[in-house]
DNA sequence: TTATGAATGACCGACAGTCGGTCATTCATA
DNA sequence: TATGAATGACCGACTGTCGGTCATTCATAA
């Protein structure tokens, strides 16, 4: 016989070895040759574990996003008001935190790829991400309603809010602007409409 | 001395000759060689009029968008209610019109490019497009307020609405879903909030 | 020894972009 | 009016890059 490697583990190892590289070079400027070199394997070997460049980039980015989601879950209960909780949910977009910048850059490129690929796993994963955020947001809103802070109609606005956030994000990129404050203002306006005044 | 051609005109001619080609092949699958062949010139000549592929693709798409904007202006006064006018403003996204499909596909790819380019003219043009829609939307809302159909607070929602539309569009693509109905529902909810009930 | 599968890097094709050269036109001059 | 020098439009062969492939080699278990 011959050596049998744990394909799944090696896959993760290769991807894991390239986290930094991806953040540093971005998707477009990342070459398979570099990936192979960084992972300490031959170029051909990369293709024994991934069927194309998109797949390996996706593997790395998925890890990034899943980590970020875990982070969200771990921190979200520190927030007090409903609005604060909502804002924190969109922290990835709103945060001014420096170290996040490279992640944001890569995510921008990822979105770009997403818009021109037909890769089903990618679309599927994006749906999962939406669902993840969606469930948390729905919870937050439910709690707010139960606490008597906001009106029932807020439930119907969650969908639009999530889409608006993505819209602000994409337009900020597509037009070379910083729209964080505008998004916060928009949330303020929404809350003015749904908050129960005392 | 020598022949002097109208550089601007020829630029437009080359771009104009490739409208159909771009719609047919999309941005990524369009090659400079094909562009040259279609325009009836040599490959090198393309580079006498455009500095790179992005530039020529941009030239073609800009024409598409400007035509669509002219269309919007020509048709918008046919609408009656404020909500109808708003919906029509987002017709490019909401329309089920078959012939628009290829334009939408190309626009999706254009947005994709937009998200990973640093090309200033492109970002600049995107800002102009936003302003164009923005002004019309503000007008529509103003008229609605004057007619007593909707509340003043609507003015503060226009920004978010425009972003939400783009969000629905992008997410629909990024998640492989059709979100037209969801967007319409969202608009319905917004109008419920801002409409002055009789 | 041998069968098996992992690993490899030389190789390939596609494509954006470059560059040295050609050719048609124009016009100054004899 | 004939000529030839100057100009710039035009061209496609060529280069460099990069994603992806495949024939071959190598290591190990039986």
Coordinates of C-alpha atoms in Angstrom, one line a residue, chain B:
Chain B
X1 CA 1.3 66.1 -43.2
X2 CA -0.6 63.0 -42.2
X3 CA -4.2 61.9 -41.6
X4 CA -5.7 63.3 -38.5
X5 CA -8.7 61.3 -37.2
X6 CA -11.2 62.5 -34.7
X7 CA -9.9 60.6 -31.7
X8 CA -13.1 61.1 -29.7
X9 CA -15.4 60.0 -32.5
X10 CA -13.3 56.9 -33.3
X11 CA -13.3 56.0 -29.6
X12 CA -17.1 56.2 -29.6
X13 CA -17.2 54.3 -32.8
X14 CA -15.1 51.4 -31.5
X15 CA -17.1 51.2 -28.3
X16 CA -20.4 51.5 -30.2
X17 CA -19.4 48.6 -32.5
X18 CA -19.1 46.3 -29.5
X19 CA -22.4 46.9 -27.7
X20 CA -23.9 43.7 -28.9
X21 CA -20.7 41.8 -28.3
X22 CA -20.5 42.8 -24.7
X23 CA -24.1 41.9 -24.1
X24 CA -23.5 38.5 -25.7
X25 CA -20.2 37.6 -24.0
X26 CA -20.1 39.5 -20.8
X27 CA -17.1 41.4 -19.4
X28 CA -14.9 38.5 -18.4
X29 CA -15.3 36.4 -21.5
X30 CA -14.8 39.4 -23.8
X31 CA -11.3 39.5 -25.3
X32 CA -9.5 42.5 -26.8
X33 CA -8.9 40.4 -29.9
X34 CA -12.7 40.0 -30.4
X35 CA -13.2 43.7 -29.8
X36 CA -10.7 44.6 -32.4
X37 CA -12.2 42.1 -34.9
X38 CA -15.7 43.4 -34.3
X39 CA -14.7 47.0 -34.6
X40 CA -12.8 46.1 -37.8
X41 CA -9.4 47.3 -36.5
X42 CA -6.2 45.7 -35.3
X43 CA -5.6 44.7 -31.7
X44 CA -2.9 47.3 -31.3
X45 CA -5.2 50.1 -32.5
X46 CA -7.6 49.4 -29.7
X47 CA -4.8 50.5 -27.4
X48 CA -4.3 53.7 -29.3
X49 CA -7.8 54.7 -28.2
X50 CA -8.2 53.0 -24.8
X51 CA -5.5 52.5 -22.2
X52 CA -6.8 49.1 -21.1
X53 CA -9.7 46.6 -21.3
X54 CA -11.4 48.1 -18.3
X55 CA -11.6 51.5 -20.0
X56 CA -13.3 50.3 -23.2
X57 CA -15.7 48.1 -21.3
X58 CA -16.5 51.1 -19.1
X59 CA -17.1 53.3 -22.1
X60 CA -19.7 50.8 -23.5
X61 CA -21.5 50.3 -20.2
X62 CA -21.6 54.1 -19.5
X63 CA -23.5 54.5 -22.7
X64 CA -25.9 51.8 -21.6
X65 CA -26.6 53.5 -18.3
X66 CA -26.9 56.9 -19.8
X67 CA -29.5 55.6 -22.2
X68 CA -31.4 54.0 -19.4
X69 CA -31.3 57.3 -17.5
X70 CA -32.7 59.1 -20.5
X71 CA -35.4 56.5 -20.7
X72 CA -36.3 57.0 -17.0
X73 CA -36.7 60.8 -17.6
X74 CA -38.9 60.2 -20.6
X75 CA -41.3 57.8 -18.9
X76 CA -41.5 58.9 -15.3
X77 CA -44.3 61.4 -15.7
X78 CA -46.7 58.7 -16.8
X79 CA -46.9 57.4 -13.2
X80 CA -49.6 58.6 -10.9
X81 CA -49.1 57.8 -7.2
X82 CA -46.0 58.5 -5.2
X83 CA -45.4 54.9 -4.6
X84 CA -45.8 54.0 -8.3
X85 CA -43.2 56.7 -9.1
X86 CA -40.8 55.3 -6.6
X87 CA -41.2 51.8 -7.9
X88 CA -40.7 52.9 -11.5
X89 CA -37.5 54.6 -10.4
X90 CA -36.1 51.2 -9.6
X91 CA -37.5 49.6 -12.7
X92 CA -34.1 48.4 -13.9
X93 CA -34.0 46.1 -10.9
X94 CA -37.7 45.3 -10.7
X95 CA -38.5 44.9 -14.3
X96 CA -39.2 41.4 -15.6
X97 CA -38.7 42.6 -19.1
X98 CA -36.7 39.9 -21.0
X99 CA -34.5 42.0 -23.2
X100 CA -33.2 43.7 -20.0
X101 CA -31.8 40.5 -18.8
X102 CA -28.5 40.7 -20.6
X103 CA -28.1 44.3 -19.6
X104 CA -28.6 43.2 -16.0
X105 CA -26.0 40.5 -16.4
X106 CA -23.5 43.0 -17.7
X107 CA -24.4 45.4 -15.0
X108 CA -23.8 42.7 -12.4
X109 CA -20.3 42.1 -13.8
X110 CA -19.8 45.9 -13.9
X111 CA -20.6 46.2 -10.2
X112 CA -18.2 43.3 -9.6
X113 CA -15.4 45.1 -11.4
X114 CA -16.4 48.3 -9.6
X115 CA -15.8 46.5 -6.2
X116 CA -12.3 45.5 -7.0
X117 CA -11.0 48.4 -9.1
X118 CA -9.4 51.6 -8.0
X119 CA -10.3 53.3 -11.2
X120 CA -11.4 56.8 -10.2
X121 CA -13.5 57.6 -13.4
X122 CA -15.6 54.5 -12.5
X123 CA -16.2 55.5 -8.9
X124 CA -16.9 59.1 -10.1
X125 CA -19.4 57.9 -12.6
X126 CA -21.1 55.8 -10.0
X127 CA -21.5 58.8 -7.8
X128 CA -23.1 60.7 -10.6
X129 CA -25.5 57.9 -11.2
X130 CA -26.5 57.9 -7.6
X131 CA -27.0 61.7 -7.7
X132 CA -29.1 61.4 -10.7
X133 CA -31.5 58.9 -9.1
X134 CA -31.3 60.8 -5.8
X135 CA -32.5 64.0 -7.3
X136 CA -35.5 62.4 -9.0
X137 CA -36.3 60.5 -5.8
X138 CA -36.1 63.7 -3.7
X139 CA -38.5 65.4 -6.2
X140 CA -41.0 62.6 -6.0
X141 CA -41.0 62.6 -2.3
X142 CA -41.3 66.4 -2.2
X143 CA -44.3 66.3 -4.4
X144 CA -45.8 63.5 -2.3
X145 CA -45.4 65.7 0.8
X146 CA -46.8 68.8 -0.9
X147 CA -49.8 66.8 -2.0
X148 CA -50.4 65.6 1.5
X149 CA -49.9 62.0 0.6
X150 CA -46.9 61.3 2.9
X151 CA -45.3 62.6 6.0
X152 CA -42.3 64.9 6.3
X153 CA -40.1 62.3 7.8
X154 CA -40.1 60.5 4.4
X155 CA -37.3 63.0 3.4
X156 CA -35.0 61.3 5.8
X157 CA -35.7 57.9 4.4
X158 CA -34.7 58.5 0.8
X159 CA -31.0 57.8 1.4
X160 CA -31.7 54.5 3.1
X161 CA -34.2 53.5 0.4
X162 CA -31.6 54.0 -2.3
X163 CA -29.1 52.0 -0.4
X164 CA -31.7 49.3 0.4
X165 CA -32.5 48.9 -3.3
X166 CA -28.8 48.4 -4.1
X167 CA -28.7 46.0 -1.2
X168 CA -31.6 43.9 -2.5
X169 CA -30.0 43.8 -5.9
X170 CA -26.6 42.7 -4.7
X171 CA -27.8 40.2 -2.2
X172 CA -30.2 38.7 -4.8
X173 CA -27.1 38.1 -7.0
X174 CA -24.8 37.1 -4.2
X175 CA -27.2 34.6 -2.8
X176 CA -28.7 33.4 -6.1
X177 CA -32.2 34.5 -5.3
X178 CA -35.0 36.6 -6.7
X179 CA -35.7 39.4 -4.2
X180 CA -37.9 41.6 -6.4
X181 CA -41.0 40.8 -4.4
X182 CA -39.2 41.2 -1.1
X183 CA -38.1 44.7 -2.2
X184 CA -41.6 45.6 -3.2
X185 CA -42.9 44.4 0.2
X186 CA -40.2 46.5 1.9
X187 CA -41.4 49.6 0.0
X188 CA -45.0 48.7 1.0
X189 CA -44.0 48.6 4.7
X190 CA -42.1 51.9 4.4
X191 CA -45.1 53.6 2.8
X192 CA -47.3 52.2 5.5
X193 CA -45.2 54.1 7.9
X194 CA -45.0 57.4 6.1
X195 CA -48.4 57.5 4.3
X196 CA -50.9 59.9 5.8
X197 CA -54.0 57.8 6.5
X198 CA -57.3 59.3 5.7

